[in-house]
Coordinates of C-alpha atoms and ligand atoms in Angstrom, one line a residue:
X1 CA 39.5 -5.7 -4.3
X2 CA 36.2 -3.9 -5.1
X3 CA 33.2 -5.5 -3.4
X4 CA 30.6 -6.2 -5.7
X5 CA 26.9 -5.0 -5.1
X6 CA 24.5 -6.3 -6.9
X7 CA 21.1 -4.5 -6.8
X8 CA 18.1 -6.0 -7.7
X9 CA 15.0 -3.6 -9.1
X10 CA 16.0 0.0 -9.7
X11 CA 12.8 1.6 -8.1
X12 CA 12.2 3.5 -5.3
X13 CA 14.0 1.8 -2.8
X14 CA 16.6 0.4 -5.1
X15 CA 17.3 3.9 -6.8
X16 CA 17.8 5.4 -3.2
X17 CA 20.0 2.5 -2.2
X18 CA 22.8 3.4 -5.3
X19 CA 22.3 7.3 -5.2
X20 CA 23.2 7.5 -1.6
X21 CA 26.0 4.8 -1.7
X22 CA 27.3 7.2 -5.1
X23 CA 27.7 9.6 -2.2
X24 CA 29.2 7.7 0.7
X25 CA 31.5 5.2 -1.0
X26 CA 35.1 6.1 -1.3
X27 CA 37.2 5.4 -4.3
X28 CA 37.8 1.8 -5.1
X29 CA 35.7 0.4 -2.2
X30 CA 32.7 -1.5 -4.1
X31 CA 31.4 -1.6 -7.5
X32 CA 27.4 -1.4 -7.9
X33 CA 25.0 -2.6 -10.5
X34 CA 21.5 -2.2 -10.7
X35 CA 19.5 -4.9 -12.8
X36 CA 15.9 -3.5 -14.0
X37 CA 14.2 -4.3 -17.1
X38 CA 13.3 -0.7 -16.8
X39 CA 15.8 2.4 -17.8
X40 CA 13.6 4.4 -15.2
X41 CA 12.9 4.8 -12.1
X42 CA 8.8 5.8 -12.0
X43 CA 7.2 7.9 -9.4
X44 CA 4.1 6.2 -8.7
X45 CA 2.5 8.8 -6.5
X46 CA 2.3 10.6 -10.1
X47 CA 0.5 7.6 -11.8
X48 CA -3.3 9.2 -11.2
X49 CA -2.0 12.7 -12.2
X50 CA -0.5 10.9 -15.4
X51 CA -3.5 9.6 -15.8
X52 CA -5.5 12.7 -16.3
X53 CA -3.3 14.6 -18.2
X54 CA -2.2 16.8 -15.6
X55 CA 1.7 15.6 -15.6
X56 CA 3.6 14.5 -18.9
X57 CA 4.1 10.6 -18.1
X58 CA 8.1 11.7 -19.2
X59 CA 8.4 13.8 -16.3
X60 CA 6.5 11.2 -14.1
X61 CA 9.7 9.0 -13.8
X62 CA 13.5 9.1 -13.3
X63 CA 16.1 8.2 -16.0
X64 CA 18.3 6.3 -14.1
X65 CA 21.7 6.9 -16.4
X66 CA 21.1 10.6 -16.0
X67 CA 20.9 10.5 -12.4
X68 CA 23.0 7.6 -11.1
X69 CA 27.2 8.8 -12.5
X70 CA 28.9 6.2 -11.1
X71 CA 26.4 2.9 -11.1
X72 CA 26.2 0.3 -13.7
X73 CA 23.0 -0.5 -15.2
X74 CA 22.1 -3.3 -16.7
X75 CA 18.9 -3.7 -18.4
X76 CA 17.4 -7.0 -17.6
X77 CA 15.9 -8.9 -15.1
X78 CA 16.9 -11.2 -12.6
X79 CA 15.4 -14.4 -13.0
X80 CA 17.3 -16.8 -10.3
X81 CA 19.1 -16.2 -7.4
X82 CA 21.4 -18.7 -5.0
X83 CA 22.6 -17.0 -2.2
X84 CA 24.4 -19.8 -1.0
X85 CA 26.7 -19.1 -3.7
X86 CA 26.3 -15.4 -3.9
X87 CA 25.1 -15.8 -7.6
X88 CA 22.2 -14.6 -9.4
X89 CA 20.8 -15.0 -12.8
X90 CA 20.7 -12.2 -15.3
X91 CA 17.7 -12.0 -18.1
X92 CA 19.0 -9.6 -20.1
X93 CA 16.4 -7.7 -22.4
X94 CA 18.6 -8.6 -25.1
X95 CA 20.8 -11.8 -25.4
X96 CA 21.4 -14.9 -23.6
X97 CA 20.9 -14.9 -19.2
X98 CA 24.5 -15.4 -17.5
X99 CA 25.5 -15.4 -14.6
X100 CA 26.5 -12.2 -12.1
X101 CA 28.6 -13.1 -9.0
X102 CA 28.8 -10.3 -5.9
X103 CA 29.4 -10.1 -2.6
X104 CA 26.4 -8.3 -1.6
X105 CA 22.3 -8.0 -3.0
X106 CA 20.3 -5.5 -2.3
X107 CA 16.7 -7.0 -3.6
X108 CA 14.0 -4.1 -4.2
X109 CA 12.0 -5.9 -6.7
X110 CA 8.3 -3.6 -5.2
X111 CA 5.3 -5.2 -5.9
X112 CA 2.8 -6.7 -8.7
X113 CA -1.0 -5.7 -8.5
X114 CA -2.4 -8.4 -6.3
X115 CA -5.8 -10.0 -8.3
X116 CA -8.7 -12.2 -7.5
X117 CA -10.0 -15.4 -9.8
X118 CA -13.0 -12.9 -11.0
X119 CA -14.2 -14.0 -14.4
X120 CA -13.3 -11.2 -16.4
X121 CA -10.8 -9.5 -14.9
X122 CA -7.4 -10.6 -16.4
X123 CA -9.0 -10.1 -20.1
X124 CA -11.1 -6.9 -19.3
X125 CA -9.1 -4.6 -16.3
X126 CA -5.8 -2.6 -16.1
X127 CA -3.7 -2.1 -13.3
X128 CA -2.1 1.6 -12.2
X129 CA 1.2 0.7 -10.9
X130 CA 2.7 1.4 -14.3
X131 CA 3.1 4.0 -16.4
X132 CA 2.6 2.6 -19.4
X133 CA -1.2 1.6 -17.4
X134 CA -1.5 5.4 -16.6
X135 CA -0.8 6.5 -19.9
X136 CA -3.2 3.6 -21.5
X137 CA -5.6 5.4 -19.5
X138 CA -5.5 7.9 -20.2
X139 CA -6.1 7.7 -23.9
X140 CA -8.5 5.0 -23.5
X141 CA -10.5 7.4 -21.7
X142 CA -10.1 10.5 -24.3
X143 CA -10.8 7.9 -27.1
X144 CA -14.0 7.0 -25.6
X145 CA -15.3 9.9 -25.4
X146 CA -14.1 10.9 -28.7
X147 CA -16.3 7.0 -29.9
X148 CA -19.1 7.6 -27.9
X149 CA -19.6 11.8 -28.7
X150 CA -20.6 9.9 -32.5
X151 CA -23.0 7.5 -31.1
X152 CA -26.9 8.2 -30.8
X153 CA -27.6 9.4 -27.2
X154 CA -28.9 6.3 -25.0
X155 CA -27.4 3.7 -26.8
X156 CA -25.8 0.6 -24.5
X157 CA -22.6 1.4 -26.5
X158 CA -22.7 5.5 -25.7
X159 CA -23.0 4.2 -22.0
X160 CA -20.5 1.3 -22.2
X161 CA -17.9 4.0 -23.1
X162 CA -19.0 6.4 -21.1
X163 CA -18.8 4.4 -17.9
X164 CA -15.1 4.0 -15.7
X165 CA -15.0 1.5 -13.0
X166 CA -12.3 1.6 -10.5
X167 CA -12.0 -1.5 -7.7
X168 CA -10.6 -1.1 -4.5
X169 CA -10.5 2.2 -2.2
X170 CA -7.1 2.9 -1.0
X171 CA -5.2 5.5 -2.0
X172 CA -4.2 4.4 -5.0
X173 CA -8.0 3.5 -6.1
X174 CA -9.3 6.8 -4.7
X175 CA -6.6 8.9 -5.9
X176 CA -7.4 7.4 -9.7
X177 CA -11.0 7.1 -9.5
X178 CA -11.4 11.1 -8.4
X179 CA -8.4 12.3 -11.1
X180 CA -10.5 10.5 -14.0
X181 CA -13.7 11.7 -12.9
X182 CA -11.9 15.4 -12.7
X183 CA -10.4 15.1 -16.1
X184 CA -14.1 13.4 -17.7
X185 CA -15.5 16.3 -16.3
X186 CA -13.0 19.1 -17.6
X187 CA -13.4 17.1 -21.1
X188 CA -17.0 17.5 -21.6
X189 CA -16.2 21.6 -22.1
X190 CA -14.9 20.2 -25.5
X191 CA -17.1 17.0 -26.3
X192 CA -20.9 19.2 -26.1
X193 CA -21.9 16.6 -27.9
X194 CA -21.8 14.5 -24.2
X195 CA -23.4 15.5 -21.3
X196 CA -22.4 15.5 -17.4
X197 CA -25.4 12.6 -16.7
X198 CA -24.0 10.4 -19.5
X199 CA -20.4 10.3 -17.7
X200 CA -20.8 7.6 -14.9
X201 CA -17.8 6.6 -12.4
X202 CA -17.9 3.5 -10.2
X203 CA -15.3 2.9 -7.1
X204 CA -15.8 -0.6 -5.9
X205 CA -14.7 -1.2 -2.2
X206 CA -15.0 -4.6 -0.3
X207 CA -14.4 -3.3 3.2
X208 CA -16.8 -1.1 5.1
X209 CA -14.5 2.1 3.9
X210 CA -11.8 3.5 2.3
X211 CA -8.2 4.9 2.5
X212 CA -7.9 3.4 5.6
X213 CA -4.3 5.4 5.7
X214 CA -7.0 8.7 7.2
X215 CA -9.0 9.0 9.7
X216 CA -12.7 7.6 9.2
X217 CA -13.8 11.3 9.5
X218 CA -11.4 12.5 6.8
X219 CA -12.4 9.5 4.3
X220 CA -16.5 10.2 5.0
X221 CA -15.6 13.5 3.7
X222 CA -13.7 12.6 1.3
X223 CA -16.9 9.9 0.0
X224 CA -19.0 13.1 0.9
X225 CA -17.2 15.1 -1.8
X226 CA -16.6 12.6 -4.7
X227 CA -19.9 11.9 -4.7
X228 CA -20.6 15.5 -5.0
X229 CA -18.5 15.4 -7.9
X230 CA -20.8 12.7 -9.4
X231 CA -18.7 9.1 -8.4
X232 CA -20.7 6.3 -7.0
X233 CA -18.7 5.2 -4.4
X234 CA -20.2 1.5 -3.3
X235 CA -18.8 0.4 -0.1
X236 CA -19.3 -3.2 1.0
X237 CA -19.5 -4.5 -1.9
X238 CA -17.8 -6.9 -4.1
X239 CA -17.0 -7.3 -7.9
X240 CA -18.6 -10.8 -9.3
X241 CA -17.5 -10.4 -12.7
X242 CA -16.3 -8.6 -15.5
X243 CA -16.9 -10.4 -18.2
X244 CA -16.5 -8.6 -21.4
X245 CA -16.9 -5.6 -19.4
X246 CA -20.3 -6.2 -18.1
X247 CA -19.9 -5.5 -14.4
X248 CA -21.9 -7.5 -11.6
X249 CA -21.4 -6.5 -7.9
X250 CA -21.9 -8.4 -4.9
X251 CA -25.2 -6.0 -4.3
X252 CA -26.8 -7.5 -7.1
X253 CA -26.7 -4.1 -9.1
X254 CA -24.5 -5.0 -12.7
X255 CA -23.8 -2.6 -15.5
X256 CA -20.8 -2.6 -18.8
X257 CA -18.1 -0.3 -18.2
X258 CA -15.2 0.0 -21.0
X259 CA -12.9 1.0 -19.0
X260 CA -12.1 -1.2 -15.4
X261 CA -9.0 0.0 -13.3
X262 CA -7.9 -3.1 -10.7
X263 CA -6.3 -1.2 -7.6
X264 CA -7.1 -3.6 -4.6
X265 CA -3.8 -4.6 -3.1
X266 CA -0.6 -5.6 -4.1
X267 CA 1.6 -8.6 -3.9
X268 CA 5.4 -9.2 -3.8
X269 CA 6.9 -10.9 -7.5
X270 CA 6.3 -14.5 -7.3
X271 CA 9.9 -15.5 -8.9
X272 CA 11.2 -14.8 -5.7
X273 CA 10.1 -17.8 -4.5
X274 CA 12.0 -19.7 -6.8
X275 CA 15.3 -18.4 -5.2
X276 CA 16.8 -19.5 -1.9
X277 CA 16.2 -16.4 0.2
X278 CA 13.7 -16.7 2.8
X279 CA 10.2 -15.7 2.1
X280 CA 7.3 -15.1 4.2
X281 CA 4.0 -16.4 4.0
X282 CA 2.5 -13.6 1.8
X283 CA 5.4 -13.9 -0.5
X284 CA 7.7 -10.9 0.7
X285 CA 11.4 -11.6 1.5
X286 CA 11.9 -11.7 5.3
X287 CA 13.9 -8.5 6.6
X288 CA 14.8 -7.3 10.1
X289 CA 15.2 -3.9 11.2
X290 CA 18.7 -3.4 9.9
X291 CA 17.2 -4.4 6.6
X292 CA 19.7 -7.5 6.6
X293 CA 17.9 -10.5 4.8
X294 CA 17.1 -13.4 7.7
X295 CA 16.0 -16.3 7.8
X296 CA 12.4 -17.1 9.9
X297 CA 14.4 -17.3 13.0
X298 CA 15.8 -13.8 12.8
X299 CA 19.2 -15.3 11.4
X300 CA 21.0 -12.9 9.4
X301 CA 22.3 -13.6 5.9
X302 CA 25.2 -12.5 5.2
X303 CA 25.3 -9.5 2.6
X304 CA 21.7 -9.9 1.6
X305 CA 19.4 -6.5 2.2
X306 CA 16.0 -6.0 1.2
X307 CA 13.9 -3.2 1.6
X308 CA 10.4 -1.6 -0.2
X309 CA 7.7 -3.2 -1.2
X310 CA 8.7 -6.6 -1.5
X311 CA 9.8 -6.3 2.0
X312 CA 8.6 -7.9 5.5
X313 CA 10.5 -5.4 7.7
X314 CA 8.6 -5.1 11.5
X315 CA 7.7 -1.5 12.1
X316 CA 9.7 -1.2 15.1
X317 CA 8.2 2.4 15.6
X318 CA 6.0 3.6 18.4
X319 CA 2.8 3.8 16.1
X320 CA 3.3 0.3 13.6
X321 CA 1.6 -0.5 10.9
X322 CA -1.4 -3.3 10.3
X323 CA 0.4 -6.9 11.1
X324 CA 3.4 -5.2 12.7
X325 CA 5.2 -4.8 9.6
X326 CA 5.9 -1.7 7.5
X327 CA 3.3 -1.4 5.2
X328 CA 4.1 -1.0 1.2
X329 CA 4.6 3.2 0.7
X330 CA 7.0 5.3 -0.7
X331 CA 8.0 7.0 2.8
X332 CA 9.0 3.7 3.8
X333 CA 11.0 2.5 0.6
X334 CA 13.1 6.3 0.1
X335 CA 14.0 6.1 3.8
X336 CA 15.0 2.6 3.6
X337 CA 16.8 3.0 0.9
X338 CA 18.8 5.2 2.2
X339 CA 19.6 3.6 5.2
X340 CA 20.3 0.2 3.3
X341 CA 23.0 2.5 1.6
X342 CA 24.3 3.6 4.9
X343 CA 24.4 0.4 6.4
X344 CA 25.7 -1.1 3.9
X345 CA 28.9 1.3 3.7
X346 CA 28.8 0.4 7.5
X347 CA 29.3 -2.9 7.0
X348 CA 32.0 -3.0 4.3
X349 CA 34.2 -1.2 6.7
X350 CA 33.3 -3.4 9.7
X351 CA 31.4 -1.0 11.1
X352 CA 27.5 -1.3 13.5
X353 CA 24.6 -1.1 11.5
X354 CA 21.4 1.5 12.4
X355 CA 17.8 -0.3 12.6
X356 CA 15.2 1.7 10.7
X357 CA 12.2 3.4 12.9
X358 CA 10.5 5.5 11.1
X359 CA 7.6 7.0 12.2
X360 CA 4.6 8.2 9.7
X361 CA 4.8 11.5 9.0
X362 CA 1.2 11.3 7.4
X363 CA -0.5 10.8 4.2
X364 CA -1.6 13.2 1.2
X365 CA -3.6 13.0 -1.9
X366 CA -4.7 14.8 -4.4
X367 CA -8.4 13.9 -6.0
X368 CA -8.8 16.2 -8.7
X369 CA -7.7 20.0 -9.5
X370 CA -8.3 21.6 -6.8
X371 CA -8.9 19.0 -4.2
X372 CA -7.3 16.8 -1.8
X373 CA -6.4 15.5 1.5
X374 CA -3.6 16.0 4.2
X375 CA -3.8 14.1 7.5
X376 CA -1.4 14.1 10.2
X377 CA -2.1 12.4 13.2
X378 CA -5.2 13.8 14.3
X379 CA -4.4 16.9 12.3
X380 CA -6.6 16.8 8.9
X381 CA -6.9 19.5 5.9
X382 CA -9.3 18.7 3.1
X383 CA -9.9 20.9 -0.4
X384 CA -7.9 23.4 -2.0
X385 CA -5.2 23.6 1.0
X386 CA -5.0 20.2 1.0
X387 CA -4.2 19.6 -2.7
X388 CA -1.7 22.4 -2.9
X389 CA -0.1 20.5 0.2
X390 CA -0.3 17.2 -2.3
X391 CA 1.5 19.4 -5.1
X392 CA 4.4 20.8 -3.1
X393 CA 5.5 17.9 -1.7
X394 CA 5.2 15.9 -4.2
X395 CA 6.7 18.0 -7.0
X396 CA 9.8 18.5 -3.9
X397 CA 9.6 14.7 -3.7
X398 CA 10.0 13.2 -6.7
X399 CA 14.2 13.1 -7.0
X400 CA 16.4 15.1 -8.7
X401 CA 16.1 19.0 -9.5
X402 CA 15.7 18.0 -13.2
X403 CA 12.4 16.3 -12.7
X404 CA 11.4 18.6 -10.3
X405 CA 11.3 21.2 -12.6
X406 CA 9.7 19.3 -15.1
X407 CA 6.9 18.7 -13.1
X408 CA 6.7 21.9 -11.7
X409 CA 6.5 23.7 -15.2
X410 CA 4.0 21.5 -16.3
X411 CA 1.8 22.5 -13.4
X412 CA 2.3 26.4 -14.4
X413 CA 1.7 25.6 -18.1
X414 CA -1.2 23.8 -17.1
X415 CA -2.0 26.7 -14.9
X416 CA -2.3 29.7 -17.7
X417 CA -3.5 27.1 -20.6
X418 CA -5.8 24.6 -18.9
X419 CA -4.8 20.7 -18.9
X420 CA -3.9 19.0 -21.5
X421 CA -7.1 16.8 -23.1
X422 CA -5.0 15.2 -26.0
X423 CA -5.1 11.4 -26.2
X424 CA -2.9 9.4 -28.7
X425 CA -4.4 6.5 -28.4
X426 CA -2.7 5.2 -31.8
X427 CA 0.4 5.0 -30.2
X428 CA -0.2 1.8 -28.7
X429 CA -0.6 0.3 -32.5
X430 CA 2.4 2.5 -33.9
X431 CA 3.3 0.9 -37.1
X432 CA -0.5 0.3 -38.2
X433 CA -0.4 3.5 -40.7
X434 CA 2.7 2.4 -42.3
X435 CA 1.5 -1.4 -42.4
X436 CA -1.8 -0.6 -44.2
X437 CA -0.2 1.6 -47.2
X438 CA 3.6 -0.2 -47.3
X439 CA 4.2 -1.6 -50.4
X440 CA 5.2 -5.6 -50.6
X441 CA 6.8 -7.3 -53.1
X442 CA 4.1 -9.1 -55.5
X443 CA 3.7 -12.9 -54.2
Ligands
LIG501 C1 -1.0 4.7 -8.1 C2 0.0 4.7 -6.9 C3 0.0 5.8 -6.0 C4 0.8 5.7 -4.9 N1 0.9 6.8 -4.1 C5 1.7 6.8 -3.0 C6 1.7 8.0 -2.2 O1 1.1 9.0 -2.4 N2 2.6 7.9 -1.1 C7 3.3 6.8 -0.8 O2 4.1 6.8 0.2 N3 3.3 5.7 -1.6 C8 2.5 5.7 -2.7 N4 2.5 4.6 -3.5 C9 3.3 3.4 -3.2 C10 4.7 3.5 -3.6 O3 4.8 4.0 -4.9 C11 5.4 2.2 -3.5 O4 5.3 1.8 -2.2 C12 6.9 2.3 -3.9 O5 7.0 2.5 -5.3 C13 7.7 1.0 -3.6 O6 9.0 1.2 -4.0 P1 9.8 -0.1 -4.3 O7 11.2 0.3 -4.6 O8 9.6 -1.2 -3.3 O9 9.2 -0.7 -5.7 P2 9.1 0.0 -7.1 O10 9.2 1.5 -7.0 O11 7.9 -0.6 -7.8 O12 10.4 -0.6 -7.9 C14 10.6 -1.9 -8.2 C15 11.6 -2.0 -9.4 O13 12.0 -3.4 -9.5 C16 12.1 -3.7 -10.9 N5 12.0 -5.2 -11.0 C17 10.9 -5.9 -10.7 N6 11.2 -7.2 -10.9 C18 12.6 -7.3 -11.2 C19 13.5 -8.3 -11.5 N7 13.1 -9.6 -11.5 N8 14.7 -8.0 -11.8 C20 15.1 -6.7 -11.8 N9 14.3 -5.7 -11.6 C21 13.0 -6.0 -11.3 C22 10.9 -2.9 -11.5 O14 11.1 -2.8 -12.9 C23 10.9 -1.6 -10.7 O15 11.7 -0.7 -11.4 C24 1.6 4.6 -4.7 C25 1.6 3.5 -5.5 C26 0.8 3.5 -6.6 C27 0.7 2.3 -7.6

């Protein structure tokens, strides 16, 4: 009989995990599933690029049916899970939840954004971990300036839309904060109306620095530069509160911003800790280095696997991460995806299973056109070098030759007929044209 495998999230991790077991297992072996609200897998790395018109979001993610021949998919979410049955419970996106029985889960559920209790900030921010937020954005951004450019100059509404603020300076946060201020900046060519002075960007950071993934040298630089570019970076400081978009920071300084990005951490899906798998204290489900499921004692559970972002896996490699454990990045979720896949083919034919030790191979970001970093141990490249670094191995990365020349041909396009500065904002309120002129039968 086919073993059932039954994975949970169809992201990074999760879409690695069912491409490379596509490849290793042999006829008749195990059927796989793949649960995810989502008909895509999205490339997150993409998100900021997305977000300033230099990538199509289309191309930004992964159609999993396309890609994935011989996986089900089902779209949905799981809601429960009991391993001590080997059940979970199916949501589906359309029709009643039921129950899926299996004889192994793989959960790769990633991560939430992780928020404060700041007044303000669940009614007045966005996240970027999807691309629905990156799109949103995007034409929030090309709207306002398209609202404001019909306002008298030095009203507090000109300057409300005119003003992005971005909170928290890790990668994510930076990469967003210097793409929107790049894109603002390419816009005002076509808004004279709206001058450089008028466009203000805020990056809010608690700790002391940022993109503590570089060396402190390469992130002064890289606060060096934005700042250049015109962002106010403000490091040890705090947001207060956001309420209806006025902004007050720990420093006392407060001004309104339309537009707030939230980027400061992440957090595991809370659900999970309605199931019976063992979670640690920050909410991730505990893994070893075989990327087996255990219990707090280092028990393993038999045919549960977890890997990604809503994984505790210890970096077992000579240089870990902060608190031992492998932090939440795409390196880490491709590679264990694919060794989840390999252990898992391992273990349906009774087989050892590998432990996962990777060891960084370095971090790279692009912050604008035209600029970015690259470090590598001590090794560090910063501005043009740096952000063609970011573009090859991203536009190599993302999976699939499909999407890769998707992206790729965007970039040339972009290339030879500048970036693309159309918003369409109305397409988050698609039916309100037809709504305001359909006729209705008389009362
Ligand atoms: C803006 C941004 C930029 C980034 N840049 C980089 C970078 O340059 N380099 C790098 O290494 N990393 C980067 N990362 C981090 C990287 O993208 C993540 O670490 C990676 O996506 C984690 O993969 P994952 O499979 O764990 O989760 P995800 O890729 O988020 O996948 C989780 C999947 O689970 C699904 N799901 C959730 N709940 C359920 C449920 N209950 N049932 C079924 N399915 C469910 C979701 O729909 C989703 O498809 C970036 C992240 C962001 C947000």
């Amino acid at each position: 009989m086919a073993k059932k495998i039954l994975i949970v999230g169809g992201g990074y991790a999760g879409f690695y995990t069912a491409w490379k077991l596509e490849k290793l297992l042999r006829a008749g072996e195990a059927e796989v599933t793949i649960v995810d609200p989502l008909p895509y897998m999205a490339y997150l790395p993409f998100l900021p690029e997305v977000a300033s018109g230099s990538i199509e979001p289309r191309h930004a993610v992964v159609a999993r049916r396309r890609h994935l021949k011989t996986t089900a998919n089902i779209a949905g979410k799981v809601t429960g899970i009991s391993h001590a049955t080997k059940t979970a419970t199916v949501t589906p996106n359309a029709g009643e939840p039921f129950e899926f029985a299996y004889d192994h889960i793989v959960v790769t559920t990633g991560s939430v954004s992780r928020t404060f209790p700041i007044a303000g900030i669940a009614d007045n921010a966005i996240g970027m971990k999807t691309i629905e937020e990156a799109v949103a954005v995007r034409d929030r951004l090309v709207g306002n300036f398209e609202r404001a450019s019909s306002l008298p100059k030095g009203s507090a509404e000109r300057a409300r839309l005119l003003t992005v603020t971005v909170v928290g300076g890790g990668f994510a946060g930076i990469e967003t904060i210097s793409e929107l201020r790049s894109f603002a900046t390419s816009l005002l060519r076509r808004y004279p109306e709206i001058s450089f002075d008028e466009t203000v960007f805020h990056l809010v950071e608690a700790m002391g620095r940022i993109m503590p993934e570089v060396s402190q040298q390469t992130a002064d630089w890289v606060v060096k530069d934005q700042t250049r570019r015109g962002v106010q970076i403000h490091l040890d400081t705090q947001l207060s509160s956001a309420v209806g978009g006025k902004i007050e920071l720990s420093t006392g300084e407060h001004f309104e911003s339309d537009l707030i990005v939230w980027t400061a951490g992440v957090m595991p899906r809370p659900f999970l800790r309605g199931t019976d798998l063992p979670i640690g204290p920050r909410g991730h489900v505990i893994g070893s280095p075989t990327l087996r499921i255990t219990t707090e004692d280092g028990e393993a559970l038999e045919g549960a696997w977890t890997a990604g972002d809503t994984s505790q896996v210890p970096d077992i490699s000579p240089t870990p991460g902060p608190g031992g454990f492998c932090v939440p990045n795409a390196q880490h979720a491709v590679r264990q995806g694919k060794l989840l896949a390999k252990n898992i083919a391992a273990d349906l034919r009774g087989e050892g299973v590998r432990e996962y030790n990777h060891k960084n191979k370095g971090a790279v970001a692009g912050l604008g056109v035209n600029t970015g970093v690259f470090q590598s141990g001590k090794f560090a490249m910063k501005g043009y070098f740096a952000w063609l670094a970011h573009r090859f191995y991203h536009g190599l990365a993302i999976p699939s030759w499909e999407r890769k020349w998707r992206v790729f041909g965007g970039w040339v396009g972009h290339f030879f007929l500048g970036r693309d500065i159309v918003g369409i904002e109305a397409v988050q309120q698609p039916r309100e044209i037809f709504e305001e002129f359909a006729a209705r039968p008389k009362a």
